[in-house]
Amino acid sequence: MHPANLVTPSTAAAPTIALQAESISKAFVSGKQRTQVLDGLSLHIDSGELTLISGPSGCGKSTLLAVLSGLQKIDGGRVLALGSELGQLDLHALERFRLQHTGFVFQGFNLFPALSAFEQVELPLNHMGLSRQEARERARSSLEEVGLSHRMKLRPSELSGGEKQRVAIARALAKEPELLFADEPTSALDAANGQMIIDILHRIARTHGTTVLCVSHDPRLVVHADRVLAMEDGRILSDQRNHAPISASKGISS
Amino acid sequence: MVALARKTLVYEWRRFLPAILAVGFAGLLQLLQLALVLGIFGSTSLYITGSSADVWIGYPGTQSVGQGRSIDGDVESRILMDPAVQRVEPYIWVDGDWRGTTETGGVSVFVSGIDPRADGLMFSKALPPDLRARLAQPDAVVVDRSDLDQLGVGIGQTATINGHEVRVVGISSGLRALGGVNVLCSLDTARRLDSDAEDIGPTYLVAKLRDPTQADAVAIRLRGDTAFGPYTTWSAHHFARLSVRYWMFDTGAGAGVLFLAGIVFLVGAVITSQTLIAAVNGSVREYATLNALGVGVGALRRVVLEQAFWVGALGLLGASVLGVVLLLLARSQNVPVVLTLPAALGCIVLVMGLAAVSGLAAMRSLRAADPATLLR
């Protein structure tokens, strides 16, 4: 990497807020047991950054991700994503919002066994109103971007775990979302594959200006994030910025 | 568009096979049952459909061809007075007791006495002209090939009906009857075989019209005159339907068909919906992921419905192929099977309806495809 990149990445110069949570609270009720998962939490996430939420299991980090991505409703407070208040959107509008603006990468790869890597990526694009030509073009280029240009025709059963996760990332990436949510994307992978996924997420934030919000307790991710939020018991304990973000790749972390 | 429904069906065919088989067998069962019932009960109107008469004249209240009583032969002149009528000929029905040359015991036979002239109306479509001509010989009878064993005779052999000797002069096909054996002879022979002293005239008169399309109108016009004793008239089409309907409902066969259709539908739908539900559950995380990416629930439902459609279509295809083979086999064995277009359409509707209901049931399990559950 060039030293010039270490100084000020252009997006960091005037960050806009991509996601904003204002004193949000969320509780789960199971029988008579009520568990407060998020309690008056506020934060904002800048666009074009790779933000990592880490914390012990049960600290509410996945719930925070679900709430910020519009997959789950909150009990109180408000969530603004790209300027839209998610609480005001009905189910259909939320689906449209997610279709237009968000990508997801989950811990399990969740690929259809019957479809080839290429079709997995093309499928959601079919629903975005793109022409067939453009959908296929986007699918091809995003699979190339994750280094799977030679594996496009293969089904999940013929791919390794790391490759499957890369297909899942390509599926999210091909939508060209402003927001990319990743939930423990490396936890089912070995070290080498995990590192590759981290690098890809990293690059997406950098080159596409995508806001990447990642939930993970994988320590390898910490050094790659622009910002690390540590959570515990539904609250944010610490909020750290890596001052040599993103481009601080393997050379610096080792 | 990525054909998710079809690709999944092909790739995971083992998963869908039980549903396809269930739909297929449901269709096949229904098809064969209908064909058999139509075939068997269709034979109760053979006397009408196998003849070229347009209007039938018989005793009032007759519910099926086999239950006629004799009418006054003079009615013929009344019928002939109508300008629309071209020709009238008598038809005599005699219930007989057959004793063959071998030990067969008593066999109940339906003797049809017909005009054996070449242009005779009765059985003009069912009886070949050479066999018809042979009936002109005294005491000559023609029987169906499939009844030979039951009657214990062969061609040229003699037997007795109601104590009178008859001789088998010909063997035909397509004359099978329900609940007995059809025996064809001339009017003269039939009169000799009739042991009932009360029978004073023919059982029926059948008429040929100058314009066959007028059958219903003429039949209505000819009714209601009692100057020659009691009689009534039907168009051939009406009387045939009356006969089939009488058998369908009198024997409970119609209710049986409907009952079995219900059972078949229920069992088929249970198996098919369970299979489709299992298929949806097997891919629920993938569906949830698509929903997270913004693919609407409606689009996911369409995938499930499309799968149900293909399961129905494949089941139907299998049922059709097997059904045709079995129907041909049945025909070759003289089993009366008839498949009409409405019956075939009914089966198609039943099968596709079954698939649709199963698809709708399976769609409900998409509720579990909540993307929030993927975040753990």
XYZ file of C-alpha atoms in Angstrom:
630
model
C 0.000 0.000 0.000
C 1.128 3.554 -0.673
C 1.849 5.694 2.342
C -0.388 8.414 0.917
C -3.359 6.163 1.529
C -2.536 6.012 5.187
C -3.212 9.644 5.765
C -6.720 10.703 4.783
C -9.001 8.478 2.816
C -11.276 10.815 0.888
C -14.511 9.555 2.454
C -13.232 10.197 5.920
C -12.752 13.869 5.112
C -16.399 14.844 5.288
C -18.286 11.834 6.596
C -22.048 11.794 6.204
C -24.181 9.786 8.538
C -25.520 6.605 6.970
C -27.183 5.099 10.010
C -28.459 6.786 13.086
C -30.037 5.350 16.202
C -31.644 7.601 18.770
C -32.201 6.124 22.216
C -33.494 2.872 20.860
C -34.756 0.154 23.124
C -35.714 -3.409 22.400
C -36.881 -6.155 24.706
C -37.764 -9.765 24.082
C -40.544 -11.392 26.018
C -40.477 -15.110 26.574
C -43.358 -16.252 28.730
C -43.247 -14.018 31.775
C -39.542 -13.365 31.305
C -38.762 -9.981 29.795
C -35.212 -9.382 28.621
C -34.134 -5.860 27.809
C -31.632 -6.305 24.989
C -31.137 -2.698 23.949
C -31.760 0.090 26.434
C -31.736 3.688 25.266
C -28.866 3.168 22.880
C -27.808 5.983 20.552
C -25.156 5.970 17.882
C -24.452 7.054 14.356
C -22.488 5.296 11.702
C -20.625 7.226 9.053
C -20.985 6.293 5.442
C -18.192 4.604 3.580
C -16.720 3.136 6.735
C -16.231 -0.379 7.935
C -17.689 -0.363 11.420
C -17.269 -3.346 13.669
C -19.536 -4.136 16.586
C -17.926 -6.586 18.943
C -18.843 -7.976 22.294
C -19.622 -11.186 24.133
C -22.472 -13.317 22.954
C -25.823 -12.118 24.238
C -24.671 -8.526 24.487
C -27.258 -7.431 21.931
C -24.974 -6.837 18.971
C -26.948 -9.004 16.542
C -30.162 -7.368 17.704
C -28.600 -3.975 17.076
C -27.717 -5.100 13.560
C -31.262 -6.408 12.988
C -32.725 -3.129 14.210
C -30.387 -0.898 12.194
C -31.015 -2.918 9.028
C -34.771 -2.808 9.373
C -35.193 -6.542 9.937
C -36.637 -5.981 13.379
C -38.890 -3.338 14.865
C -37.863 -1.409 17.932
C -39.917 -0.789 21.065
C -38.795 2.798 21.520
C -36.586 5.441 19.941
C -35.937 5.828 16.278
C -33.689 4.534 13.564
C -32.728 6.568 10.520
C -31.165 4.742 7.628
C -30.021 6.881 4.692
C -32.365 9.550 6.006
C -35.457 7.308 6.131
C -37.036 6.576 9.457
C -37.433 2.811 9.387
C -40.167 2.809 12.015
C -42.410 4.774 9.646
C -42.166 2.197 6.861
C -44.662 -0.630 6.529
C -43.599 -4.176 5.731
C -43.766 -3.648 1.996
C -41.886 -0.366 2.106
C -39.237 -1.940 4.322
C -38.790 -4.710 1.763
C -38.392 -2.089 -0.952
C -35.905 -0.194 1.150
C -33.845 -3.310 1.698
C -34.084 -4.216 -1.972
C -32.785 -0.817 -3.070
C -30.223 -0.045 -0.420
C -29.003 -2.976 1.611
C -26.924 -6.097 1.328
C -26.610 -8.867 3.892
C -23.970 -11.439 4.671
C -24.852 -14.006 7.305
C -22.870 -16.448 9.353
C -24.452 -19.365 7.475
C -24.055 -18.860 3.767
C -27.710 -19.598 2.959
C -27.206 -20.511 -0.670
C -29.817 -22.436 -2.651
C -28.413 -25.934 -3.273
C -29.908 -26.069 -6.761
C -28.383 -22.868 -8.091
C -24.916 -22.191 -9.443
C -22.799 -19.439 -7.901
C -23.733 -17.206 -10.801
C -27.469 -17.801 -10.355
C -27.275 -17.191 -6.587
C -25.934 -13.732 -7.326
C -28.263 -13.057 -10.255
C -31.464 -14.088 -8.427
C -31.973 -11.011 -6.180
C -31.016 -8.735 -9.080
C -33.970 -10.131 -11.066
C -36.258 -8.545 -8.511
C -34.627 -5.112 -8.680
C -36.078 -4.268 -12.062
C -32.738 -4.515 -13.836
C -32.566 -5.731 -17.411
C -31.471 -9.323 -17.842
C -28.306 -8.091 -19.490
C -27.421 -5.750 -16.656
C -28.244 -8.323 -13.984
C -25.901 -10.822 -15.581
C -23.210 -8.203 -16.059
C -23.386 -7.207 -12.403
C -23.407 -10.820 -11.248
C -20.319 -11.564 -13.303
C -18.368 -8.539 -12.137
C -19.138 -9.032 -8.472
C -18.137 -12.688 -8.629
C -14.932 -11.561 -10.292
C -14.442 -9.054 -7.525
C -14.542 -11.772 -4.871
C -12.168 -13.879 -6.939
C -14.634 -16.513 -8.121
C -14.671 -15.839 -11.845
C -13.525 -19.394 -12.494
C -16.109 -20.988 -10.143
C -19.287 -19.297 -11.363
C -20.904 -22.426 -12.752
C -20.478 -24.485 -9.592
C -23.192 -25.302 -7.096
C -22.724 -24.818 -3.336
C -21.969 -28.522 -2.861
C -18.924 -28.084 -5.084
C -17.602 -25.021 -3.264
C -15.550 -24.732 -0.088
C -16.835 -22.821 2.940
C -14.755 -19.791 2.097
C -15.947 -19.830 -1.479
C -19.556 -20.091 -0.366
C -19.159 -17.050 1.839
C -17.579 -15.195 -1.062
C -20.619 -16.092 -3.196
C -22.833 -14.742 -0.405
C -20.792 -11.531 -0.376
C -21.000 -11.273 -4.166
C -24.783 -11.732 -3.889
C -24.956 -8.758 -1.521
C -22.389 -6.719 -3.427
C -24.024 -7.120 -6.853
C -26.986 -5.105 -5.608
C -24.559 -2.173 -5.239
C -26.007 -1.346 -1.824
C -25.175 1.746 0.186
C -25.424 -0.355 3.335
C -23.868 -3.763 3.791
C -24.646 -5.697 6.964
C -22.533 -8.667 7.954
C -23.261 -10.929 10.904
C -20.317 -13.017 12.077
C -19.189 -13.485 8.487
C -15.974 -15.276 9.421
C -16.996 -17.429 12.349
C -17.698 -20.532 10.259
C -14.406 -20.267 8.403
C -10.795 -21.229 9.002
C -8.092 -18.622 9.431
C -7.089 -18.244 5.785
C -10.641 -18.043 4.487
C -11.644 -15.751 7.323
C -8.829 -13.399 6.417
C -9.905 -13.385 2.799
C -13.465 -12.436 3.748
C -12.159 -9.652 5.980
C -10.064 -8.300 3.136
C -13.027 -8.355 0.763
C -15.327 -6.520 3.206
C -12.592 -4.068 3.776
C -12.120 -3.439 0.081
C -15.867 -3.020 -0.469
C -15.991 -0.187 2.059
C -12.973 1.392 0.478
C -13.591 1.104 -3.239
C -17.384 1.239 -3.382
C -17.870 3.731 -0.593
C -20.280 1.241 0.968
C -21.134 1.576 4.630
C -20.228 -1.798 6.068
C -21.591 -2.669 9.482
C -20.162 -5.887 10.757
C -20.979 -7.798 13.909
C -18.216 -10.111 15.006
C -16.120 -11.254 17.891
C -13.326 -12.214 15.526
C -10.277 -10.283 16.801
C -8.722 -10.289 13.334
C -11.427 -7.945 12.167
C -10.615 -5.297 14.760
C -7.477 -4.060 13.084
C -9.250 -3.757 9.741
C -12.160 -1.701 10.920
C -12.327 2.063 10.694
C -14.219 2.064 13.911
C -14.812 -0.504 16.606
C -17.802 -0.404 18.931
C -17.564 -2.664 21.966
C -20.914 -3.678 23.382
C -21.994 -5.237 26.601
C -25.456 -5.704 28.118
C -27.152 -3.687 25.434
C -24.947 -0.653 25.765
C -21.880 0.594 23.980
C -18.886 0.424 26.260
C -16.297 1.921 23.999
C -16.100 3.593 20.616
C -12.667 3.520 19.066
C -11.412 4.779 15.764
C -8.443 3.270 14.063
C -6.501 6.246 12.911
C -4.718 4.294 10.278
C -7.822 2.633 9.020
C -8.572 0.385 6.077
C -5.289 0.670 4.308
C -3.668 -0.576 7.489
C -3.503 -3.982 6.047
C -1.381 -6.939 6.848
C 1.867 -4.992 7.109
C 0.760 -2.940 10.066
C -1.351 -5.478 11.870
C 1.446 -7.992 12.124
C -34.984 -14.591 -14.461
C -33.409 -17.405 -12.491
C -35.927 -20.273 -12.501
C -35.562 -21.034 -8.815
C -38.718 -23.170 -8.569
C -37.895 -25.378 -11.532
C -34.183 -25.697 -10.785
C -34.918 -26.697 -7.206
C -37.475 -29.224 -8.408
C -34.975 -30.802 -10.782
C -32.015 -30.717 -8.396
C -33.953 -31.942 -5.368
C -36.263 -34.293 -7.292
C -36.039 -36.918 -4.591
C -37.588 -34.494 -2.164
C -40.489 -33.742 -4.513
C -41.015 -37.273 -5.783
C -43.556 -38.289 -3.101
C -45.701 -35.287 -4.019
C -45.494 -36.031 -7.733
C -46.407 -39.666 -7.090
C -49.261 -38.695 -4.792
C -50.684 -36.306 -7.363
C -50.127 -38.812 -10.153
C -51.828 -41.688 -8.381
C -54.684 -39.477 -7.266
C -55.223 -38.493 -10.881
C -54.856 -42.044 -12.150
C -57.255 -43.461 -9.593
C -59.866 -40.880 -10.422
C -59.363 -41.302 -14.149
C -59.721 -45.079 -14.094
C -62.682 -44.976 -11.786
C -64.479 -42.497 -13.985
C -63.620 -44.419 -17.142
C -64.892 -47.642 -15.612
C -68.092 -46.133 -14.297
C -68.750 -44.405 -17.604
C -67.944 -47.604 -19.448
C -70.094 -49.831 -17.295
C -73.037 -47.495 -17.009
C -72.652 -46.365 -20.594
C -73.542 -49.931 -21.544
C -76.978 -49.440 -19.990
C -77.794 -47.058 -22.811
C -76.156 -49.176 -25.523
C -79.613 -50.033 -26.899
C -80.159 -46.363 -27.579
C -76.676 -45.138 -28.466
C -75.992 -48.172 -30.652
C -79.158 -47.518 -32.671
C -80.097 -44.808 -35.126
C -83.610 -44.075 -33.863
C -84.286 -40.429 -32.996
C -87.383 -40.856 -30.845
C -88.322 -43.673 -28.481
C -91.883 -44.549 -27.575
C -92.462 -46.672 -24.484
C -94.538 -47.234 -21.383
C -94.987 -44.120 -19.209
C -92.647 -43.892 -16.236
C -90.030 -46.209 -17.657
C -86.776 -45.391 -15.809
C -84.291 -47.298 -17.908
C -84.347 -49.286 -21.132
C -84.417 -52.615 -19.318
C -87.573 -51.742 -17.402
C -90.002 -51.173 -20.227
C -93.502 -52.707 -20.348
C -95.326 -53.557 -23.523
C -97.385 -50.892 -25.245
C -100.180 -51.226 -27.754
C -98.796 -51.922 -31.220
C -101.417 -49.587 -32.682
C -99.556 -46.610 -31.259
C -97.392 -47.040 -34.340
C -100.081 -45.610 -36.588
C -100.495 -42.602 -34.294
C -96.762 -41.945 -34.459
C -96.686 -42.330 -38.225
C -99.388 -39.680 -38.508
C -96.850 -37.062 -37.502
C -95.318 -35.566 -40.648
C -91.867 -35.331 -39.044
C -91.678 -39.106 -38.641
C -90.083 -41.014 -41.480
C -90.199 -44.585 -40.180
C -91.242 -46.529 -37.118
C -90.153 -49.987 -36.081
C -90.950 -52.108 -33.029
C -88.401 -53.235 -30.485
C -89.164 -56.130 -28.156
C -87.361 -56.607 -24.873
C -87.725 -60.020 -23.237
C -86.165 -61.075 -19.953
C -85.033 -64.637 -20.498
C -83.531 -67.582 -18.709
C -80.707 -69.087 -20.748
C -79.597 -72.703 -20.573
C -76.533 -73.537 -22.567
C -75.163 -76.861 -23.699
C -72.601 -77.003 -20.913
C -73.295 -76.757 -17.205
C -73.858 -73.035 -16.752
C -76.911 -73.062 -14.573
C -79.518 -70.464 -15.358
C -78.125 -67.316 -16.931
C -80.278 -64.240 -16.946
C -80.369 -62.777 -20.470
C -81.856 -59.648 -22.022
C -83.362 -60.631 -25.341
C -83.593 -57.817 -27.857
C -85.979 -58.558 -30.684
C -85.148 -56.268 -33.594
C -86.030 -55.787 -37.218
C -83.297 -57.738 -39.049
C -83.648 -55.810 -42.324
C -80.468 -54.174 -43.566
C -81.856 -50.682 -42.896
C -83.284 -51.552 -39.461
C -82.849 -48.861 -36.842
C -82.117 -50.974 -33.754
C -78.421 -51.722 -33.175
C -77.609 -50.267 -36.580
C -74.353 -48.932 -35.146
C -73.481 -51.880 -32.940
C -74.287 -54.845 -35.150
C -72.411 -55.593 -38.411
C -74.746 -55.960 -41.461
C -73.854 -59.616 -42.137
C -74.735 -60.616 -38.580
C -77.964 -58.625 -38.794
C -78.920 -60.500 -41.965
C -78.358 -63.854 -40.254
C -80.916 -62.926 -37.588
C -83.657 -63.328 -40.180
C -83.293 -67.101 -39.826
C -85.815 -68.576 -37.383
C -84.572 -68.916 -33.799
C -81.223 -67.349 -34.691
C -79.428 -65.305 -32.004
C -76.270 -63.207 -31.869
C -74.292 -62.833 -28.642
C -71.251 -60.892 -27.502
C -67.821 -62.483 -27.647
C -67.095 -61.671 -24.010
C -70.239 -63.530 -22.887
C -69.446 -66.852 -24.594
C -67.935 -68.462 -21.499
C -70.806 -67.351 -19.354
C -73.343 -68.693 -21.853
C -71.394 -71.910 -22.423
C -71.868 -71.914 -26.203
C -69.895 -71.364 -29.381
C -71.000 -70.341 -32.846
C -73.425 -72.729 -34.485
C -74.417 -74.298 -31.173
C -77.896 -74.370 -29.689
C -79.265 -73.410 -26.288
C -82.649 -72.619 -24.841
C -84.199 -69.357 -23.720
C -87.363 -69.620 -21.637
C -87.592 -73.229 -22.798
C -87.430 -72.408 -26.513
C -84.495 -73.561 -28.548
C -82.257 -70.929 -30.143
C -79.132 -71.215 -32.277
C -76.087 -68.972 -32.083
C -75.522 -67.718 -35.630
C -73.056 -64.984 -34.936
C -70.713 -63.480 -32.400
C -70.424 -59.729 -32.120
C -68.524 -57.371 -29.834
C -69.447 -54.262 -27.887
C -72.818 -55.694 -26.802
C -71.991 -56.280 -23.145
C -74.771 -55.529 -20.721
C -74.862 -54.639 -17.057
C -76.425 -57.241 -14.765
C -77.060 -59.776 -17.485
C -76.232 -60.868 -20.998
C -77.532 -59.286 -24.187
C -78.958 -61.668 -26.768
C -80.047 -60.281 -30.128
C -82.675 -61.925 -32.328
C -85.389 -61.022 -34.815
C -88.782 -59.661 -33.765
C -90.403 -62.963 -34.702
C -87.983 -64.980 -32.609
C -88.464 -62.619 -29.693
C -92.210 -63.001 -29.801
C -91.788 -66.777 -29.616
C -89.446 -66.455 -26.627
C -91.765 -64.163 -24.710
C -93.596 -66.304 -22.171
C -95.528 -63.445 -20.599
C -99.129 -63.616 -21.737
C -99.700 -59.979 -20.771
C -97.303 -58.708 -23.406
C -99.631 -57.725 -26.169
C -97.381 -55.492 -28.209
C -93.792 -54.362 -28.537
C -91.869 -53.014 -25.546
C -90.872 -49.955 -27.531
C -91.438 -48.304 -30.811
C -88.489 -46.452 -32.222
C -88.868 -43.749 -34.834
C -86.624 -42.204 -37.401
C -87.289 -38.546 -38.130
C -86.815 -36.707 -41.376
C -84.825 -34.117 -39.421
C -83.033 -35.719 -36.432
C -82.346 -32.314 -34.859
C -86.091 -32.035 -34.179
C -86.031 -35.069 -31.852
C -86.764 -33.167 -28.629
C -89.593 -31.129 -30.118
C -91.197 -34.127 -31.823
C -90.894 -36.234 -28.667
C -92.776 -33.587 -26.704
C -95.379 -33.205 -29.453
C -96.133 -36.937 -29.582
C -96.745 -37.216 -25.855
C -100.040 -37.154 -24.023
C -102.319 -38.963 -26.437
C -104.052 -41.862 -24.681
C -106.374 -43.027 -27.432
C -104.157 -46.076 -28.041
C -103.410 -46.881 -24.426
C -100.683 -45.512 -22.229
C -97.380 -44.518 -23.828
C -94.890 -41.754 -23.660
C -92.029 -40.534 -25.835
C -88.444 -39.468 -25.362
C -85.774 -38.214 -27.683
C -83.000 -40.825 -27.968
C -80.543 -38.522 -26.224
C -82.923 -37.890 -23.328
C -83.767 -41.571 -22.875
C -80.081 -42.581 -22.930
C -79.310 -40.052 -20.213
C -82.313 -41.219 -18.225
C -81.059 -44.818 -18.351
C -77.493 -43.980 -17.318
C -78.691 -41.694 -14.565
C -81.062 -44.321 -13.234
C -78.205 -46.811 -12.916
C -75.804 -44.282 -11.474
C -78.145 -43.317 -8.684
C -80.031 -46.533 -8.199
C -76.819 -48.457 -7.582
C -75.163 -45.673 -5.580
C -72.332 -45.635 -8.078
C -72.634 -41.903 -8.572
C -72.287 -41.280 -4.855
C -69.373 -43.734 -4.858
C -67.591 -41.748 -7.544
C -68.027 -38.510 -5.648
C -67.013 -40.099 -2.363
C -63.855 -41.581 -3.822
C -63.059 -38.280 -5.530
C -63.248 -36.635 -2.112
C -61.028 -39.245 -0.473
C -58.533 -39.133 -3.324
C -58.424 -35.360 -3.136
C -57.941 -35.363 0.626
C -55.219 -38.018 0.750
C -53.449 -36.539 -2.276
C -53.568 -33.055 -0.817
C -52.252 -34.186 2.576
C -49.246 -35.987 1.080
C -48.539 -33.270 -1.461
C -48.829 -30.396 0.973
C -46.641 -32.169 3.537
C -43.984 -32.740 0.896
C -44.114 -29.152 -0.274
C -44.033 -27.900 3.315
C -40.931 -30.009 3.945
C -39.357 -28.546 0.816
C -40.090 -24.998 1.974
C -38.775 -25.759 5.449
C -35.619 -27.205 3.917
C -34.916 -23.909 2.176
C -36.354 -21.566 4.766
C -33.002 -19.910 5.579
C -32.365 -19.251 1.895
C -35.840 -17.779 1.477
C -35.248 -15.641 4.569
C -31.969 -14.422 3.091
C -33.723 -13.427 -0.133
C -36.285 -11.568 1.940
C -33.512 -9.809 3.848
C -32.107 -8.726 0.502
C -35.496 -7.222 -0.263
C -37.139 -9.918 -2.370
C -40.782 -9.611 -1.327
C -42.815 -12.284 0.407
C -45.150 -12.258 -2.599
C -42.332 -13.286 -4.923
C -41.324 -16.084 -2.538
C -44.920 -17.307 -2.431
C -44.958 -17.422 -6.196
C -41.920 -19.704 -6.095
C -43.786 -22.137 -3.827
C -46.930 -21.966 -5.967
C -44.885 -22.545 -9.094
C -43.360 -25.616 -7.504
C -46.845 -26.856 -6.687
C -47.875 -26.228 -10.278
C -44.974 -28.263 -11.629
C -45.644 -31.051 -9.158
C -49.240 -31.102 -10.420
C -48.212 -30.974 -14.067
C -45.656 -33.771 -13.692
C -48.099 -35.901 -11.722
C -50.708 -35.310 -14.392
C -48.278 -36.276 -17.134
C -47.437 -39.521 -15.365
C -51.111 -40.241 -14.710
C -51.985 -39.571 -18.361
C -49.324 -41.890 -19.739
C -50.153 -44.674 -17.296
C -53.864 -44.028 -17.687
C -53.764 -44.370 -21.472
C -51.741 -47.593 -21.198
C -54.159 -49.046 -18.642
C -57.230 -47.962 -20.601
C -55.849 -49.588 -23.752
C -55.102 -52.713 -21.751
C -58.652 -52.688 -20.398
C -60.096 -52.267 -23.888
C -58.046 -55.200 -25.151
C -59.531 -57.319 -22.360
C -63.106 -56.260 -23.203
C -63.365 -54.311 -19.953
C -65.854 -51.545 -20.623
C -63.989 -48.263 -20.183
C -65.027 -44.977 -21.700
C -63.230 -41.686 -21.291
C -65.100 -38.598 -22.366
C -63.649 -35.137 -22.696
C -65.610 -33.710 -19.726
C -64.432 -36.636 -17.589
C -60.798 -36.077 -18.594
C -61.154 -32.349 -17.915
C -62.693 -33.178 -14.546
C -59.648 -35.260 -13.651
C -57.300 -32.474 -14.737
C -59.201 -29.943 -12.633
C -59.140 -32.300 -9.645
C -55.377 -32.893 -9.914
C -54.411 -29.281 -10.495
C -56.826 -28.197 -7.771
C -55.165 -30.648 -5.430
C -51.731 -29.236 -6.325
C -52.968 -25.671 -5.875
C -54.458 -26.372 -2.453
C -51.206 -28.055 -1.419
C -49.213 -25.087 -2.690
C -51.380 -22.700 -0.698
C -50.876 -24.832 2.408
C -47.111 -24.870 1.849
C -47.063 -21.110 1.374
C -48.008 -20.738 5.012
C -44.678 -22.175 6.110
C -42.962 -19.235 4.454
C -43.955 -17.335 7.592
C -40.964 -18.993 9.219
C -38.743 -17.301 6.651
C -38.238 -14.258 8.866
C -34.831 -12.761 8.117
C -34.480 -11.549 11.703
C -34.099 -15.195 12.740
C -30.915 -15.386 10.666
C -29.209 -12.966 13.036
C -28.194 -15.039 16.030
